Coordinates of C-alpha atoms (C1' of nucleotides) in Angstrom, one line a residue:
Chain A
X30 CA 0.0 0.0 0.0
X31 CA 2.7 2.4 1.0
X32 CA 4.8 1.2 -2.0
X33 CA 1.9 1.7 -4.2
X34 CA 1.3 5.2 -3.1
X35 CA 5.0 6.0 -3.4
X36 CA 5.0 4.5 -7.0
X37 CA 2.1 6.7 -8.0
X38 CA 3.9 9.7 -6.5
X39 CA 7.0 9.1 -8.4
X40 CA 5.1 8.6 -11.6
X41 CA 3.3 11.9 -11.1
X42 CA 6.7 13.5 -10.5
X43 CA 8.0 12.2 -13.9
X44 CA 4.8 13.6 -15.5
X45 CA 5.5 17.0 -13.9
X46 CA 9.1 16.8 -15.2
X47 CA 7.9 16.2 -18.7
X48 CA 5.4 19.0 -18.5
X49 CA 7.9 21.5 -17.3
X50 CA 10.5 20.5 -19.9
X51 CA 7.9 20.6 -22.6
X52 CA 6.6 24.0 -21.7
X53 CA 10.0 25.5 -21.6
X54 CA 11.0 23.9 -25.0
X55 CA 7.7 24.8 -26.6
X56 CA 8.2 28.5 -25.7
X57 CA 11.8 28.5 -26.7
X58 CA 11.7 26.7 -30.0
X59 CA 8.0 26.6 -30.8
X60 CA 5.7 23.5 -30.7
X61 CA 6.4 22.2 -34.2
X62 CA 10.2 22.7 -33.9
X63 CA 10.3 20.8 -30.6
X64 CA 10.5 17.0 -31.0
X65 CA 9.2 14.6 -28.5
X66 CA 12.8 13.3 -28.4
X67 CA 14.0 16.8 -27.2
X68 CA 11.5 16.6 -24.4
X69 CA 12.5 13.0 -23.5
X70 CA 16.1 13.9 -23.5
X71 CA 15.6 17.0 -21.3
X72 CA 14.3 14.7 -18.5
X73 CA 16.6 11.8 -19.2
X74 CA 14.2 9.4 -20.9
X75 CA 14.4 7.5 -24.1
X76 CA 12.5 8.6 -27.2
X77 CA 9.4 6.4 -26.7
X78 CA 8.9 7.0 -23.0
X79 CA 7.0 10.3 -23.0
X80 CA 4.1 8.4 -24.6
X81 CA 3.8 6.3 -21.5
X82 CA 2.7 9.5 -19.7
X83 CA 0.9 11.4 -22.6
X84 CA -1.0 10.0 -25.5
X85 CA 0.4 12.5 -28.0
X86 CA 2.6 15.5 -28.4
X87 CA -0.6 17.7 -28.6
X88 CA -1.7 16.2 -25.3
X89 CA 1.6 17.4 -23.8
X90 CA 1.0 20.9 -25.1
X91 CA -2.5 21.0 -23.9
X92 CA -1.6 19.9 -20.4
X93 CA 1.3 22.3 -20.2
X94 CA -0.9 25.2 -21.2
X95 CA -3.7 24.4 -18.8
X96 CA -1.3 23.8 -15.9
X97 CA 0.5 27.1 -16.6
X98 CA -2.8 29.0 -16.8
X99 CA -4.1 27.5 -13.6
X100 CA -0.9 28.2 -11.6
X101 CA -1.1 31.8 -12.8
X102 CA -4.7 32.0 -11.9
X103 CA -4.1 30.8 -8.4
X104 CA -1.3 33.3 -7.9
X105 CA -3.4 36.1 -9.2
X106 CA -6.2 35.3 -6.8
X107 CA -3.9 34.8 -3.9
X108 CA -2.3 38.2 -4.4
X109 CA -5.3 40.3 -5.1
X110 CA -8.4 38.7 -3.5
X111 CA -8.0 40.6 -0.2
X112 CA -7.6 44.1 -1.7
X113 CA -10.6 46.3 -1.4
X114 CA -9.3 49.4 -3.2
X115 CA -9.6 48.6 -6.9
X116 CA -6.7 50.8 -7.9
X117 CA -4.3 49.2 -5.5
X118 CA -5.7 45.8 -6.5
X119 CA -5.0 46.5 -10.2
X120 CA -1.4 47.5 -9.4
X121 CA -0.9 44.2 -7.5
X122 CA -2.5 42.3 -10.4
X123 CA -0.2 43.9 -12.9
X124 CA 2.8 43.1 -10.9
X125 CA 1.6 39.5 -10.3
X126 CA 0.9 39.0 -14.0
X127 CA 4.4 40.1 -14.9
X128 CA 5.7 37.6 -12.4
X129 CA 3.5 34.9 -14.0
X130 CA 5.0 35.8 -17.3
X131 CA 8.7 36.4 -16.5
X132 CA 9.7 34.9 -13.2
X133 CA 8.7 31.3 -13.9
X134 CA 10.3 29.3 -16.7
X135 CA 7.2 29.1 -18.8
X136 CA 5.8 32.2 -20.7
X137 CA 2.1 31.2 -20.8
X138 CA 0.9 33.8 -23.3
X139 CA 3.5 32.8 -25.8
X140 CA 2.5 29.2 -25.2
X141 CA -1.1 30.2 -25.8
X142 CA -0.1 31.3 -29.3
X143 CA 0.6 27.7 -30.0
X144 CA -3.0 26.6 -29.6
X145 CA -3.2 26.9 -33.3
X146 CA -1.5 23.5 -33.2
X147 CA -4.4 21.9 -31.3
X148 CA -7.8 20.7 -32.4
X149 CA -11.0 22.7 -31.7
X150 CA -11.9 20.6 -28.6
X151 CA -8.6 21.3 -26.9
X152 CA -8.7 24.9 -27.9
X153 CA -12.1 25.3 -26.3
X154 CA -10.9 23.7 -23.0
X155 CA -8.0 26.1 -22.9
X156 CA -10.2 29.1 -23.8
X157 CA -12.4 28.3 -20.8
X158 CA -9.4 28.4 -18.3
X159 CA -8.1 31.5 -20.0
X160 CA -11.5 33.2 -19.8
X161 CA -11.5 32.8 -16.0
X162 CA -8.2 34.6 -15.9
X163 CA -9.5 37.4 -18.0
X164 CA -12.7 37.7 -16.0
X165 CA -10.8 38.7 -12.9
X166 CA -9.2 41.5 -14.7
X167 CA -12.4 42.7 -16.4
X168 CA -14.1 42.9 -13.0
X169 CA -11.5 45.1 -11.5
X170 CA -11.3 47.3 -14.7
X171 CA -15.1 47.7 -14.7
X172 CA -15.0 48.7 -11.0
X173 CA -12.4 51.4 -11.8
X174 CA -14.4 52.6 -14.8
X175 CA -17.6 52.8 -12.8
X176 CA -15.9 55.0 -10.2
X177 CA -14.5 57.2 -12.9
X178 CA -10.9 56.3 -12.3
X179 CA -10.4 55.2 -15.9
X180 CA -10.8 57.4 -18.9
X181 CA -12.3 55.1 -21.4
X182 CA -14.5 52.1 -21.6
X183 CA -12.8 49.2 -20.0
X184 CA -13.0 46.3 -22.5
X185 CA -10.6 47.6 -25.2
X186 CA -8.5 48.9 -22.4
X187 CA -8.1 45.3 -21.0
X188 CA -6.9 44.2 -24.4
X189 CA -4.4 47.0 -24.7
X190 CA -3.2 46.5 -21.1
X191 CA -2.6 42.8 -21.8
X192 CA -0.7 43.8 -24.9
X193 CA 1.6 46.0 -22.9
X194 CA 2.2 43.3 -20.3
X195 CA 2.4 40.2 -22.5
X196 CA 4.7 41.8 -25.0
X197 CA 7.3 42.2 -22.3
X198 CA 8.1 38.5 -23.0
X199 CA 9.6 39.8 -26.2
X200 CA 12.0 42.3 -24.8
X201 CA 12.4 41.8 -21.0
X202 CA 15.8 40.6 -19.8
X203 CA 16.5 39.5 -16.3
X204 CA 19.8 41.3 -16.4
X205 CA 18.3 44.4 -18.1
X206 CA 17.9 47.9 -16.8
X207 CA 14.2 47.7 -15.9
X208 CA 13.0 45.6 -13.0
X209 CA 9.6 44.0 -12.9
X210 CA 8.5 46.5 -10.3
X211 CA 9.5 49.4 -12.5
X212 CA 7.7 48.0 -15.5
X213 CA 4.6 47.3 -13.5
X214 CA 4.6 50.8 -12.2
X215 CA 5.1 52.3 -15.6
X216 CA 2.2 50.2 -17.1
X217 CA -0.1 51.1 -14.2
X218 CA 0.7 54.8 -14.4
X219 CA -0.1 54.9 -18.1
X220 CA -3.4 53.3 -17.5
X221 CA -4.6 55.2 -14.5
X222 CA -4.8 59.0 -14.5
Chain B
X6 CA 16.0 42.2 -75.4
X7 CA 12.3 42.8 -74.7
X8 CA 11.7 39.2 -74.2
X9 CA 14.6 39.0 -71.9
X10 CA 13.3 41.8 -69.8
X11 CA 9.9 40.3 -69.8
X12 CA 11.3 37.0 -68.7
X13 CA 13.1 38.6 -65.8
X14 CA 9.9 40.4 -64.8
X15 CA 7.9 37.3 -64.7
X16 CA 10.6 35.6 -62.7
X17 CA 10.6 38.4 -60.2
X18 CA 6.8 38.1 -60.0
X19 CA 7.0 34.4 -59.2
X20 CA 9.5 35.3 -56.5
X21 CA 7.1 37.8 -55.0
X22 CA 4.3 35.3 -55.2
X23 CA 6.4 32.9 -53.2
X24 CA 7.3 35.5 -50.6
X25 CA 3.7 36.6 -50.1
X26 CA 2.5 33.0 -49.7
X27 CA 5.3 32.1 -47.4
X28 CA 4.8 35.2 -45.2
X29 CA 1.1 34.4 -44.8
X30 CA 1.6 30.7 -44.1
X31 CA 4.5 31.3 -41.7
X32 CA 2.3 33.7 -39.7
X33 CA -0.7 31.4 -39.8
X34 CA 0.9 28.1 -39.0
X35 CA 4.4 29.0 -37.8
X36 CA 7.7 28.5 -39.6
X37 CA 8.4 25.0 -38.6
X38 CA 4.8 23.8 -39.2
X39 CA 4.8 25.2 -42.7
X40 CA 6.3 23.0 -45.4
X41 CA 8.0 24.2 -48.5
X42 CA 5.4 22.0 -50.2
X43 CA 2.6 24.1 -48.7
X44 CA 4.2 27.2 -50.1
X45 CA 4.8 25.7 -53.5
X46 CA 1.2 24.5 -53.6
X47 CA -0.1 28.0 -52.6
X48 CA 1.4 29.5 -55.8
X49 CA 0.8 26.5 -58.0
X50 CA 4.3 25.1 -58.2
X51 CA 5.7 21.6 -57.7
X52 CA 7.5 20.7 -54.5
X53 CA 11.0 21.3 -55.7
X54 CA 10.4 24.6 -57.5
X55 CA 10.7 27.1 -54.7
X56 CA 14.3 26.1 -54.4
X57 CA 14.9 27.6 -57.9
X58 CA 14.0 31.0 -56.4
X59 CA 15.4 30.6 -52.8
X60 CA 18.3 28.6 -51.6
X61 CA 16.5 27.3 -48.5
X62 CA 13.4 27.6 -46.4
X63 CA 15.3 29.8 -44.0
X64 CA 16.1 32.1 -46.9
X65 CA 12.5 32.4 -47.7
X66 CA 11.7 33.4 -44.1
X67 CA 14.5 36.0 -44.0
X68 CA 13.4 37.6 -47.3
X69 CA 9.8 37.7 -46.2
X70 CA 10.7 39.4 -43.0
X71 CA 13.0 41.9 -44.5
X72 CA 10.5 42.8 -47.2
X73 CA 7.7 43.1 -44.7
X74 CA 9.7 45.4 -42.5
X75 CA 10.8 47.6 -45.4
X76 CA 7.3 48.0 -46.7
X77 CA 6.2 49.0 -43.3
X78 CA 9.0 51.4 -42.9
X79 CA 8.2 53.1 -46.2
X80 CA 4.6 53.4 -45.2
X81 CA 5.5 54.9 -41.9
X82 CA 7.8 57.4 -43.4
X83 CA 5.4 58.4 -46.1
X84 CA 2.6 59.0 -43.6
X85 CA 4.5 60.8 -40.9
X86 CA 7.5 62.6 -42.5
X87 CA 5.6 65.8 -43.3
X88 CA 4.0 66.3 -39.8
X89 CA 5.6 68.9 -37.7
X90 CA 3.5 68.6 -34.5
X91 CA 4.9 65.5 -32.7
X92 CA 1.6 64.6 -31.0
X93 CA -0.2 64.6 -34.3
X94 CA 2.7 62.7 -35.9
X95 CA 2.6 60.1 -33.1
X96 CA -1.1 59.6 -33.7
X97 CA -0.6 59.1 -37.4
X98 CA 2.3 56.7 -36.7
X99 CA 0.1 54.6 -34.4
X100 CA -2.6 54.4 -37.0
X101 CA -0.1 53.5 -39.7
X102 CA 1.5 50.9 -37.6
X103 CA -1.8 49.2 -37.0
X104 CA -2.4 49.3 -40.7
X105 CA 1.0 47.7 -41.3
X106 CA 0.0 45.0 -38.8
X107 CA -3.6 44.3 -39.6
X108 CA -4.5 45.6 -43.0
X109 CA -1.9 43.6 -45.0
X110 CA -1.8 39.9 -45.1
X111 CA 1.4 39.5 -43.3
X112 CA 1.7 40.3 -39.6
X113 CA 5.3 41.3 -39.4
X114 CA 5.8 41.3 -35.6
X115 CA 4.5 37.8 -35.3
X116 CA 6.9 36.9 -38.2
X117 CA 9.7 38.5 -36.2
X118 CA 9.0 36.0 -33.5
X119 CA 10.2 33.3 -35.9
X120 CA 13.7 34.7 -36.2
X121 CA 14.6 32.1 -33.6
X122 CA 14.6 29.8 -36.5
X123 CA 17.4 31.7 -38.3
X124 CA 21.1 31.7 -37.8
X125 CA 22.9 34.6 -36.1
X126 CA 23.9 36.3 -39.4
X127 CA 20.3 36.4 -40.7
X128 CA 19.0 37.6 -37.3
X129 CA 21.5 40.5 -37.3
X130 CA 20.4 41.5 -40.8
X131 CA 16.8 41.6 -39.7
X132 CA 17.6 43.4 -36.5
X133 CA 19.3 46.2 -38.5
X134 CA 16.1 46.8 -40.6
X135 CA 14.0 46.5 -37.5
X136 CA 16.1 49.1 -35.6
X137 CA 15.5 51.7 -38.3
X138 CA 11.8 51.2 -37.8
X139 CA 12.2 51.6 -34.0
X140 CA 14.4 54.7 -34.4
X141 CA 11.6 56.6 -36.1
X142 CA 9.4 56.0 -33.1
X143 CA 12.1 56.8 -30.5
X144 CA 12.7 60.1 -32.2
X145 CA 9.1 61.2 -31.9
X146 CA 8.7 59.9 -28.4
X147 CA 11.9 61.7 -27.3
X148 CA 10.5 64.9 -28.9
X149 CA 7.3 64.5 -26.9
X150 CA 9.1 63.8 -23.7
X151 CA 11.4 66.8 -24.1
X152 CA 8.4 69.1 -24.6
X153 CA 6.7 67.6 -21.5
X154 CA 3.8 66.0 -23.3
X155 CA 4.7 62.6 -22.0
X156 CA 4.7 61.7 -18.3
X157 CA 7.6 59.3 -18.1
X158 CA 10.9 58.5 -19.8
X159 CA 10.3 57.5 -23.3
X160 CA 12.2 54.3 -23.8
X161 CA 10.3 51.9 -21.6
X162 CA 7.3 53.7 -23.0
X163 CA 8.1 52.8 -26.5
X164 CA 8.3 49.1 -25.5
X165 CA 5.0 49.3 -23.7
X166 CA 3.4 51.1 -26.7
X167 CA 4.6 48.5 -29.1
X168 CA 3.2 45.9 -26.9
X169 CA -0.2 47.5 -26.9
X170 CA -0.1 47.7 -30.7
X171 CA 1.6 44.5 -31.7
X172 CA -0.6 42.4 -29.4
X173 CA -3.6 43.5 -31.4
X174 CA -2.6 40.8 -33.9
X175 CA -3.8 38.3 -31.2
X176 CA -7.3 39.6 -30.8
X177 CA -8.2 42.0 -33.6
X178 CA -10.9 40.8 -35.9
X179 CA -11.8 42.6 -39.1
X180 CA -15.5 42.1 -38.5
X181 CA -15.2 42.9 -34.8
X182 CA -16.6 45.8 -32.9
X183 CA -13.5 48.0 -32.8
X184 CA -12.2 49.7 -35.9
X185 CA -8.5 50.4 -36.4
X186 CA -9.2 54.1 -36.0
X187 CA -10.8 53.5 -32.7
X188 CA -8.0 51.3 -31.4
X189 CA -5.4 53.8 -32.6
X190 CA -7.3 56.6 -30.8
X191 CA -7.6 54.5 -27.6
X192 CA -3.9 53.7 -27.6
X193 CA -2.8 57.2 -28.3
X194 CA -5.1 58.6 -25.6
X195 CA -3.7 56.3 -23.0
X196 CA -0.2 57.4 -23.9
X197 CA -0.7 61.1 -24.1
X198 CA -2.1 63.1 -21.2
Chain C
dC2 C1' 10.3 25.2 -63.5
dC3 C1' 9.2 19.8 -63.4
dT4 C1' 10.4 14.8 -62.5
dA5 C1' 12.2 11.7 -59.7
dC6 C1' 14.4 10.8 -55.9
dC7 C1' 17.4 10.6 -51.4
dG8 C1' 18.7 10.8 -46.6
dA9 C1' 17.2 12.2 -42.3
dT10 C1' 14.0 12.9 -39.0
dC11 C1' 9.8 12.4 -36.6
dG12 C1' 5.5 10.9 -34.0
dG13 C1' 4.0 7.0 -32.4
dT14 C1' 3.6 1.7 -31.3
dA15 C1' 4.4 -3.3 -29.8
dG16 C1' 6.1 -6.1 -26.7
dG17 C1' 8.4 -6.7 -22.8
Chain D
dC19 C1' 10.0 3.0 -18.7
dC20 C1' 13.3 0.8 -22.6
dT21 C1' 14.3 -1.6 -27.2
dA22 C1' 13.5 -1.9 -31.7
dC23 C1' 11.0 -0.4 -35.2
dC24 C1' 7.5 1.5 -38.8
dG25 C1' 5.3 4.6 -42.0
dA26 C1' 5.1 9.1 -43.3
dT27 C1' 6.9 13.4 -44.2
dC28 C1' 10.2 16.8 -45.1
dG29 C1' 14.1 19.9 -47.0
dG30 C1' 16.7 19.7 -50.6
dT31 C1' 19.1 18.1 -55.1
dA32 C1' 20.3 16.3 -59.9
dG33 C1' 19.4 16.4 -64.4
dG34 C1' 16.8 18.0 -67.8

DNA sequence: CCTACCGATCGGTAGG
DNA sequence: CCTACCGATCGGTAGG
């Protein structure tokens, strides 16, 4: 019984290893340019072994995306749920989102771009998780718009805001001049009055 | 002589056809997921024929990127060069950039993302063309900052601005609610006071 | 620009 | 999770 539980735990660990390696490689080289052999090698397996844990390469992508999104969602909730003032909450959310993007080893929005490689069913599953993430933002932006602390309607604003933040994955460098705190502040300042 | 010139013209046309098809497919499916056979088929050629015009698949990507960037650069210059007021110029540049991104059939910034598939020499060539494009923006943003019409330093701002604009390729729909004019205005308003 | 083709690679599977 | 393998596909070339 104990051995059985331990076995299942180890197996789950290997699955996690594969997911992390896959996410990193998919972001780095793109889904199509990453081979399942690359992923296997990254975790010290032989070429056929990933298929013991995942049915297909697409399945690996789907699982990596969903896990990345859910981790980000949990972090966002944990950081912002207690904040009553919507402006302060937005600032914390922006900083948390940048952390989700740039402090981990998997840049989810760039991964999301790869959903073109999935079938409609998988894309729908991912869109559902992604929508939850968006909804948290929309609620706070609506709150700010209602109290007059945003100039314009809040839906196009959400899209422009996500653009500012998500595009950082294209130019941010850990050893660059700007810290995440500074970027977060600049983005928030340009949004709020 | 006339026939010769005509022949060269037709050949150049086929080359252009290949470039346009390649750019569209590379954006749509990604570089690695697009086969040279896809590109050949898109212009009615057989699988080996693209290699009469281009040495390799990478060469096609490089040429498509450079041409896209140069076309965009020309449009940007043509639209903005005559404008003296920097604020008005910035607004026109924003609108023109959105046109470059979303009115053509090749979304250059998303193509730029594929430069990871090129070698260092090709990447450097592309970076040089891209830098010229950026420099036009930086000059106008500096001018605005110097005259106090921008809140913060203008270099991080340029990056955030490009994020707002380039990310539109991820959500903009031609038949959606927002027009390019409206998006351009919203972006400009959130940048300027 | 086409025909015919090659060598390499890749996702995935059977069987243990 | 490994070994051994298959069928398909792909970038690219020779020769015309």
